[in-house]
Amino acid sequence: RVTSKLQVHIPKSLTKEGGYDHREALFGVPPYGGSIHEMLYYTDSNLCNDSLNLNSVGGYPEGPWKTPYILMVERGGCSFVEKARNAQKTGAAGVIIADNKCLCSAGDTCSSVVVLGNTTTNKSKERSCESTEPIMGDNGSGSDITIPSFLMFKQDADLIKAELIENHMVRLEMAWPLP
């Protein structure tokens, strides 16, 4: 059961009653009893290169990214821990890992058709779905991660990525109750 909250506050068109379904990482340090409200940026890097810094990561919206921020990155290419570590190195206050596969349980609410800007790409070869949710576990090297991370399911992440790729601003909240 997830007790944390993930919500979009800007634009209001992406705000969902009760927040977005997500999963918490089993590493990092959430600010229990608090929240992080920051601008969300989407990186076009997979964050699997450990020599990254804020100036070497590109993405959306375009332009200089002001710290602190929450960074969204695609799942895949390396471990969740490595992505969070590299996001932390760039100055991110939190990480949203955008799932790149539909859950079978999502049914018709999730599609392998991805809309990027004005381009629609049909990934028909990737029509298979995952029967179980990914677990954002610590691979044994996550003790240095001090920022929190969430996994956002594909059907929701795609909507938010589309907004960012159009160079629109998105303000996100990650919140945790006291345990």
PDB file of C-alpha atoms in Angstrom:
ATOM      1  CA  ARG A   1       0.000   0.000   0.000  1.00  0.00           C
ATOM      2  CA  VAL A   2       1.376   3.391  -1.030  1.00  0.00           C
ATOM      3  CA  THR A   3       0.974   6.118   1.571  1.00  0.00           C
ATOM      4  CA  SER A   4       2.888   8.833  -0.262  1.00  0.00           C
ATOM      5  CA  LYS A   5       1.252  11.237  -2.687  1.00  0.00           C
ATOM      6  CA  LEU A   6       2.153  12.271  -6.234  1.00  0.00           C
ATOM      7  CA  GLN A   7       0.233  15.198  -7.683  1.00  0.00           C
ATOM      8  CA  VAL A   8       0.526  17.706 -10.531  1.00  0.00           C
ATOM      9  CA  HIS A   9      -0.447  21.264  -9.543  1.00  0.00           C
ATOM     10  CA  ILE A  10       0.454  23.060 -12.796  1.00  0.00           C
ATOM     11  CA  PRO A  11      -1.145  22.759 -15.291  1.00  0.00           C
ATOM     12  CA  LYS A  12      -4.480  22.224 -13.567  1.00  0.00           C
ATOM     13  CA  SER A  13      -5.586  20.062 -16.523  1.00  0.00           C
ATOM     14  CA  LEU A  14      -3.202  17.340 -15.277  1.00  0.00           C
ATOM     15  CA  THR A  15      -4.325  17.472 -11.632  1.00  0.00           C
ATOM     16  CA  LYS A  16      -5.993  14.188 -10.582  1.00  0.00           C
ATOM     17  CA  GLU A  17      -8.299  13.843  -7.608  1.00  0.00           C
ATOM     18  CA  GLY A  18      -6.354  11.846  -5.011  1.00  0.00           C
ATOM     19  CA  GLY A  19      -3.107  12.129  -6.988  1.00  0.00           C
ATOM     20  CA  TYR A  20      -1.347   9.760  -9.381  1.00  0.00           C
ATOM     21  CA  ASP A  21      -0.843   6.067  -8.751  1.00  0.00           C
ATOM     22  CA  HIS A  22       2.852   5.366  -8.206  1.00  0.00           C
ATOM     23  CA  ARG A  23       5.322   3.207  -6.304  1.00  0.00           C
ATOM     24  CA  GLU A  24       8.003   4.347  -3.872  1.00  0.00           C
ATOM     25  CA  ALA A  25      11.658   3.392  -4.108  1.00  0.00           C
ATOM     26  CA  LEU A  26      13.152   1.216  -1.393  1.00  0.00           C
ATOM     27  CA  PHE A  27      16.168   3.551  -1.244  1.00  0.00           C
ATOM     28  CA  GLY A  28      16.663   7.289  -0.791  1.00  0.00           C
ATOM     29  CA  VAL A  29      15.467   9.485   2.059  1.00  0.00           C
ATOM     30  CA  PRO A  30      11.897  10.791   1.827  1.00  0.00           C
ATOM     31  CA  PRO A  31      11.106  13.842   3.983  1.00  0.00           C
ATOM     32  CA  TYR A  32       8.488  12.083   6.133  1.00  0.00           C
ATOM     33  CA  GLY A  33       5.849  14.511   7.328  1.00  0.00           C
ATOM     34  CA  GLY A  34       6.785  16.852   4.488  1.00  0.00           C
ATOM     35  CA  SER A  35       6.707  17.294   0.750  1.00  0.00           C
ATOM     36  CA  ILE A  36       8.660  18.481  -2.244  1.00  0.00           C
ATOM     37  CA  HIS A  37       6.895  20.986  -4.552  1.00  0.00           C
ATOM     38  CA  GLU A  38       9.110  21.748  -7.537  1.00  0.00           C
ATOM     39  CA  MET A  39       9.163  22.175 -11.285  1.00  0.00           C
ATOM     40  CA  LEU A  40       9.388  18.891 -13.179  1.00  0.00           C
ATOM     41  CA  TYR A  41      11.864  18.408 -15.997  1.00  0.00           C
ATOM     42  CA  TYR A  42      12.082  15.445 -18.366  1.00  0.00           C
ATOM     43  CA  THR A  43      15.557  14.367 -19.409  1.00  0.00           C
ATOM     44  CA  ASP A  44      16.253  12.815 -22.771  1.00  0.00           C
ATOM     45  CA  SER A  45      19.248  11.065 -21.167  1.00  0.00           C
ATOM     46  CA  ASN A  46      18.754   7.590 -19.689  1.00  0.00           C
ATOM     47  CA  LEU A  47      20.882   8.737 -16.704  1.00  0.00           C
ATOM     48  CA  CYS A  48      23.055   5.639 -16.942  1.00  0.00           C
ATOM     49  CA  ASN A  49      26.329   7.557 -17.353  1.00  0.00           C
ATOM     50  CA  ASP A  50      27.891   8.394 -13.987  1.00  0.00           C
ATOM     51  CA  SER A  51      29.788  11.435 -15.310  1.00  0.00           C
ATOM     52  CA  LEU A  52      26.629  13.532 -15.661  1.00  0.00           C
ATOM     53  CA  ASN A  53      26.072  17.017 -14.329  1.00  0.00           C
ATOM     54  CA  LEU A  54      23.314  19.605 -14.747  1.00  0.00           C
ATOM     55  CA  ASN A  55      24.960  21.083 -17.838  1.00  0.00           C
ATOM     56  CA  SER A  56      25.340  17.708 -19.592  1.00  0.00           C
ATOM     57  CA  VAL A  57      21.704  16.622 -19.241  1.00  0.00           C
ATOM     58  CA  GLY A  58      19.295  17.813 -21.903  1.00  0.00           C
ATOM     59  CA  GLY A  59      15.552  17.589 -21.993  1.00  0.00           C
ATOM     60  CA  TYR A  60      12.275  19.412 -21.627  1.00  0.00           C
ATOM     61  CA  PRO A  61      11.133  22.043 -21.172  1.00  0.00           C
ATOM     62  CA  GLU A  62      14.105  23.476 -23.016  1.00  0.00           C
ATOM     63  CA  GLY A  63      16.197  26.187 -21.481  1.00  0.00           C
ATOM     64  CA  PRO A  64      18.153  26.507 -18.269  1.00  0.00           C
ATOM     65  CA  TRP A  65      16.820  24.364 -15.427  1.00  0.00           C
ATOM     66  CA  LYS A  66      16.752  26.120 -12.090  1.00  0.00           C
ATOM     67  CA  THR A  67      17.547  24.043  -9.012  1.00  0.00           C
ATOM     68  CA  PRO A  68      15.932  22.583  -7.071  1.00  0.00           C
ATOM     69  CA  TYR A  69      13.743  20.520  -9.414  1.00  0.00           C
ATOM     70  CA  ILE A  70      12.221  17.060  -9.785  1.00  0.00           C
ATOM     71  CA  LEU A  71      13.630  15.063 -12.680  1.00  0.00           C
ATOM     72  CA  MET A  72      11.651  12.575 -14.776  1.00  0.00           C
ATOM     73  CA  VAL A  73      13.637   9.877 -16.565  1.00  0.00           C
ATOM     74  CA  GLU A  74      12.636   6.828 -18.617  1.00  0.00           C
ATOM     75  CA  ARG A  75      12.949   3.389 -17.070  1.00  0.00           C
ATOM     76  CA  GLY A  76      15.579   1.109 -18.588  1.00  0.00           C
ATOM     77  CA  GLY A  77      19.266   0.903 -19.426  1.00  0.00           C
ATOM     78  CA  CYS A  78      20.509   0.602 -15.848  1.00  0.00           C
ATOM     79  CA  SER A  79      19.245   0.118 -12.293  1.00  0.00           C
ATOM     80  CA  PHE A  80      16.775   2.393 -10.524  1.00  0.00           C
ATOM     81  CA  VAL A  81      19.525   3.159  -7.993  1.00  0.00           C
ATOM     82  CA  GLU A  82      21.941   4.297 -10.711  1.00  0.00           C
ATOM     83  CA  LYS A  83      19.303   6.581 -12.240  1.00  0.00           C
ATOM     84  CA  ALA A  84      18.506   8.133  -8.841  1.00  0.00           C
ATOM     85  CA  ARG A  85      22.205   8.573  -8.027  1.00  0.00           C
ATOM     86  CA  ASN A  86      22.862  10.332 -11.323  1.00  0.00           C
ATOM     87  CA  ALA A  87      19.755  12.513 -10.963  1.00  0.00           C
ATOM     88  CA  GLN A  88      21.036  13.486  -7.516  1.00  0.00           C
ATOM     89  CA  LYS A  89      24.395  14.426  -9.070  1.00  0.00           C
ATOM     90  CA  THR A  90      22.627  16.809 -11.469  1.00  0.00           C
ATOM     91  CA  GLY A  91      20.988  18.633  -8.548  1.00  0.00           C
ATOM     92  CA  ALA A  92      17.546  17.007  -8.579  1.00  0.00           C
ATOM     93  CA  ALA A  93      15.531  17.146  -5.343  1.00  0.00           C
ATOM     94  CA  GLY A  94      13.524  14.071  -6.379  1.00  0.00           C
ATOM     95  CA  VAL A  95      13.198  11.553  -9.218  1.00  0.00           C
ATOM     96  CA  ILE A  96      10.215  10.259 -11.144  1.00  0.00           C
ATOM     97  CA  ILE A  97      11.031   7.160 -13.168  1.00  0.00           C
ATOM     98  CA  ALA A  98       8.581   6.923 -16.045  1.00  0.00           C
ATOM     99  CA  ASP A  99       7.661   3.316 -16.710  1.00  0.00           C
ATOM    100  CA  ASN A 100       8.142   2.388 -20.344  1.00  0.00           C
ATOM    101  CA  LYS A 101       5.920  -0.695 -20.318  1.00  0.00           C
ATOM    102  CA  CYS A 102       2.224  -1.051 -19.720  1.00  0.00           C
ATOM    103  CA  LEU A 103       0.970  -3.179 -16.871  1.00  0.00           C
ATOM    104  CA  CYS A 104      -1.442  -5.852 -18.083  1.00  0.00           C
ATOM    105  CA  SER A 105      -3.834  -4.739 -15.341  1.00  0.00           C
ATOM    106  CA  ALA A 106      -4.022  -1.258 -16.953  1.00  0.00           C
ATOM    107  CA  GLY A 107      -5.973  -2.719 -19.879  1.00  0.00           C
ATOM    108  CA  ASP A 108      -7.055  -0.160 -22.454  1.00  0.00           C
ATOM    109  CA  THR A 109      -5.919   2.793 -20.327  1.00  0.00           C
ATOM    110  CA  CYS A 110      -2.326   2.097 -21.396  1.00  0.00           C
ATOM    111  CA  SER A 111      -1.115   2.032 -24.964  1.00  0.00           C
ATOM    112  CA  SER A 112       2.109   1.339 -26.799  1.00  0.00           C
ATOM    113  CA  VAL A 113       1.396   4.338 -29.020  1.00  0.00           C
ATOM    114  CA  VAL A 114       3.551   7.213 -27.835  1.00  0.00           C
ATOM    115  CA  VAL A 115       2.875  10.820 -28.800  1.00  0.00           C
ATOM    116  CA  LEU A 116       5.995  12.986 -28.765  1.00  0.00           C
ATOM    117  CA  GLY A 117       5.359  16.578 -29.759  1.00  0.00           C
ATOM    118  CA  ASN A 118       3.612  16.502 -33.112  1.00  0.00           C
ATOM    119  CA  THR A 119       4.913  13.023 -33.942  1.00  0.00           C
ATOM    120  CA  THR A 120       3.098   9.767 -33.228  1.00  0.00           C
ATOM    121  CA  THR A 121       5.279   6.682 -33.032  1.00  0.00           C
ATOM    122  CA  ASN A 122       3.601   3.285 -32.977  1.00  0.00           C
ATOM    123  CA  LYS A 123       5.686   0.812 -31.022  1.00  0.00           C
ATOM    124  CA  SER A 124       3.651  -2.179 -32.159  1.00  0.00           C
ATOM    125  CA  LYS A 125       6.589  -4.533 -31.556  1.00  0.00           C
ATOM    126  CA  GLU A 126       6.358  -3.667 -27.844  1.00  0.00           C
ATOM    127  CA  ARG A 127       2.650  -4.484 -27.430  1.00  0.00           C
ATOM    128  CA  SER A 128       3.358  -6.978 -24.672  1.00  0.00           C
ATOM    129  CA  CYS A 129       2.547  -5.906 -21.134  1.00  0.00           C
ATOM    130  CA  GLU A 130       4.076  -6.660 -17.749  1.00  0.00           C
ATOM    131  CA  SER A 131       2.033  -8.920 -15.518  1.00  0.00           C
ATOM    132  CA  THR A 132       3.684  -7.676 -12.308  1.00  0.00           C
ATOM    133  CA  GLU A 133       4.649  -4.220 -11.109  1.00  0.00           C
ATOM    134  CA  PRO A 134       8.353  -3.393 -11.100  1.00  0.00           C
ATOM    135  CA  ILE A 135       9.885  -3.024  -7.642  1.00  0.00           C
ATOM    136  CA  MET A 136      12.247  -0.105  -7.156  1.00  0.00           C
ATOM    137  CA  GLY A 137      14.586  -2.075  -4.929  1.00  0.00           C
ATOM    138  CA  ASP A 138      18.036  -1.179  -3.685  1.00  0.00           C
ATOM    139  CA  ASN A 139      20.658  -3.168  -5.576  1.00  0.00           C
ATOM    140  CA  GLY A 140      22.964  -2.980  -2.557  1.00  0.00           C
ATOM    141  CA  SER A 141      24.650   0.263  -3.587  1.00  0.00           C
ATOM    142  CA  GLY A 142      21.947   2.803  -2.738  1.00  0.00           C
ATOM    143  CA  SER A 143      23.135   3.932   0.694  1.00  0.00           C
ATOM    144  CA  ASP A 144      24.447   7.201  -0.799  1.00  0.00           C
ATOM    145  CA  ILE A 145      21.087   8.184  -2.315  1.00  0.00           C
ATOM    146  CA  THR A 146      19.580  11.032  -0.300  1.00  0.00           C
ATOM    147  CA  ILE A 147      16.730  12.052  -2.628  1.00  0.00           C
ATOM    148  CA  PRO A 148      13.369  10.269  -2.929  1.00  0.00           C
ATOM    149  CA  SER A 149      12.231   8.397  -6.049  1.00  0.00           C
ATOM    150  CA  PHE A 150       8.861   7.262  -7.376  1.00  0.00           C
ATOM    151  CA  LEU A 151       7.913   5.029 -10.289  1.00  0.00           C
ATOM    152  CA  MET A 152       5.035   6.480 -12.320  1.00  0.00           C
ATOM    153  CA  PHE A 153       3.023   4.084 -14.446  1.00  0.00           C
ATOM    154  CA  LYS A 154       3.237   4.472 -18.218  1.00  0.00           C
ATOM    155  CA  GLN A 155      -0.319   5.644 -18.907  1.00  0.00           C
ATOM    156  CA  ASP A 156       0.160   8.617 -16.552  1.00  0.00           C
ATOM    157  CA  ALA A 157       3.818   9.315 -17.324  1.00  0.00           C
ATOM    158  CA  ASP A 158       3.067   9.572 -21.056  1.00  0.00           C
ATOM    159  CA  LEU A 159       0.553  12.399 -20.462  1.00  0.00           C
ATOM    160  CA  ILE A 160       3.009  14.385 -18.374  1.00  0.00           C
ATOM    161  CA  LYS A 161       5.935  13.764 -20.752  1.00  0.00           C
ATOM    162  CA  ALA A 162       3.811  15.025 -23.672  1.00  0.00           C
ATOM    163  CA  GLU A 163       3.167  18.270 -21.764  1.00  0.00           C
ATOM    164  CA  LEU A 164       6.882  18.726 -21.012  1.00  0.00           C
ATOM    165  CA  ILE A 165       7.954  17.910 -24.573  1.00  0.00           C
ATOM    166  CA  GLU A 166       5.646  20.709 -25.755  1.00  0.00           C
ATOM    167  CA  ASN A 167       7.857  22.955 -23.552  1.00  0.00           C
ATOM    168  CA  HIS A 168       5.045  23.570 -21.074  1.00  0.00           C
ATOM    169  CA  MET A 169       5.845  23.915 -17.405  1.00  0.00           C
ATOM    170  CA  VAL A 170       4.735  21.230 -14.960  1.00  0.00           C
ATOM    171  CA  ARG A 171       4.833  21.678 -11.176  1.00  0.00           C
ATOM    172  CA  LEU A 172       4.781  18.447  -9.204  1.00  0.00           C
ATOM    173  CA  GLU A 173       4.332  17.522  -5.558  1.00  0.00           C
ATOM    174  CA  MET A 174       5.832  14.464  -3.877  1.00  0.00           C
ATOM    175  CA  ALA A 175       4.485  14.116  -0.312  1.00  0.00           C
ATOM    176  CA  TRP A 176       4.902  11.685   2.608  1.00  0.00           C
ATOM    177  CA  PRO A 177       2.866  11.332   5.803  1.00  0.00           C
ATOM    178  CA  LEU A 178       4.591  10.573   9.081  1.00  0.00           C
ATOM    179  CA  PRO A 179       5.161   6.793   9.383  1.00  0.00           C
TER     180      PRO A 179
END
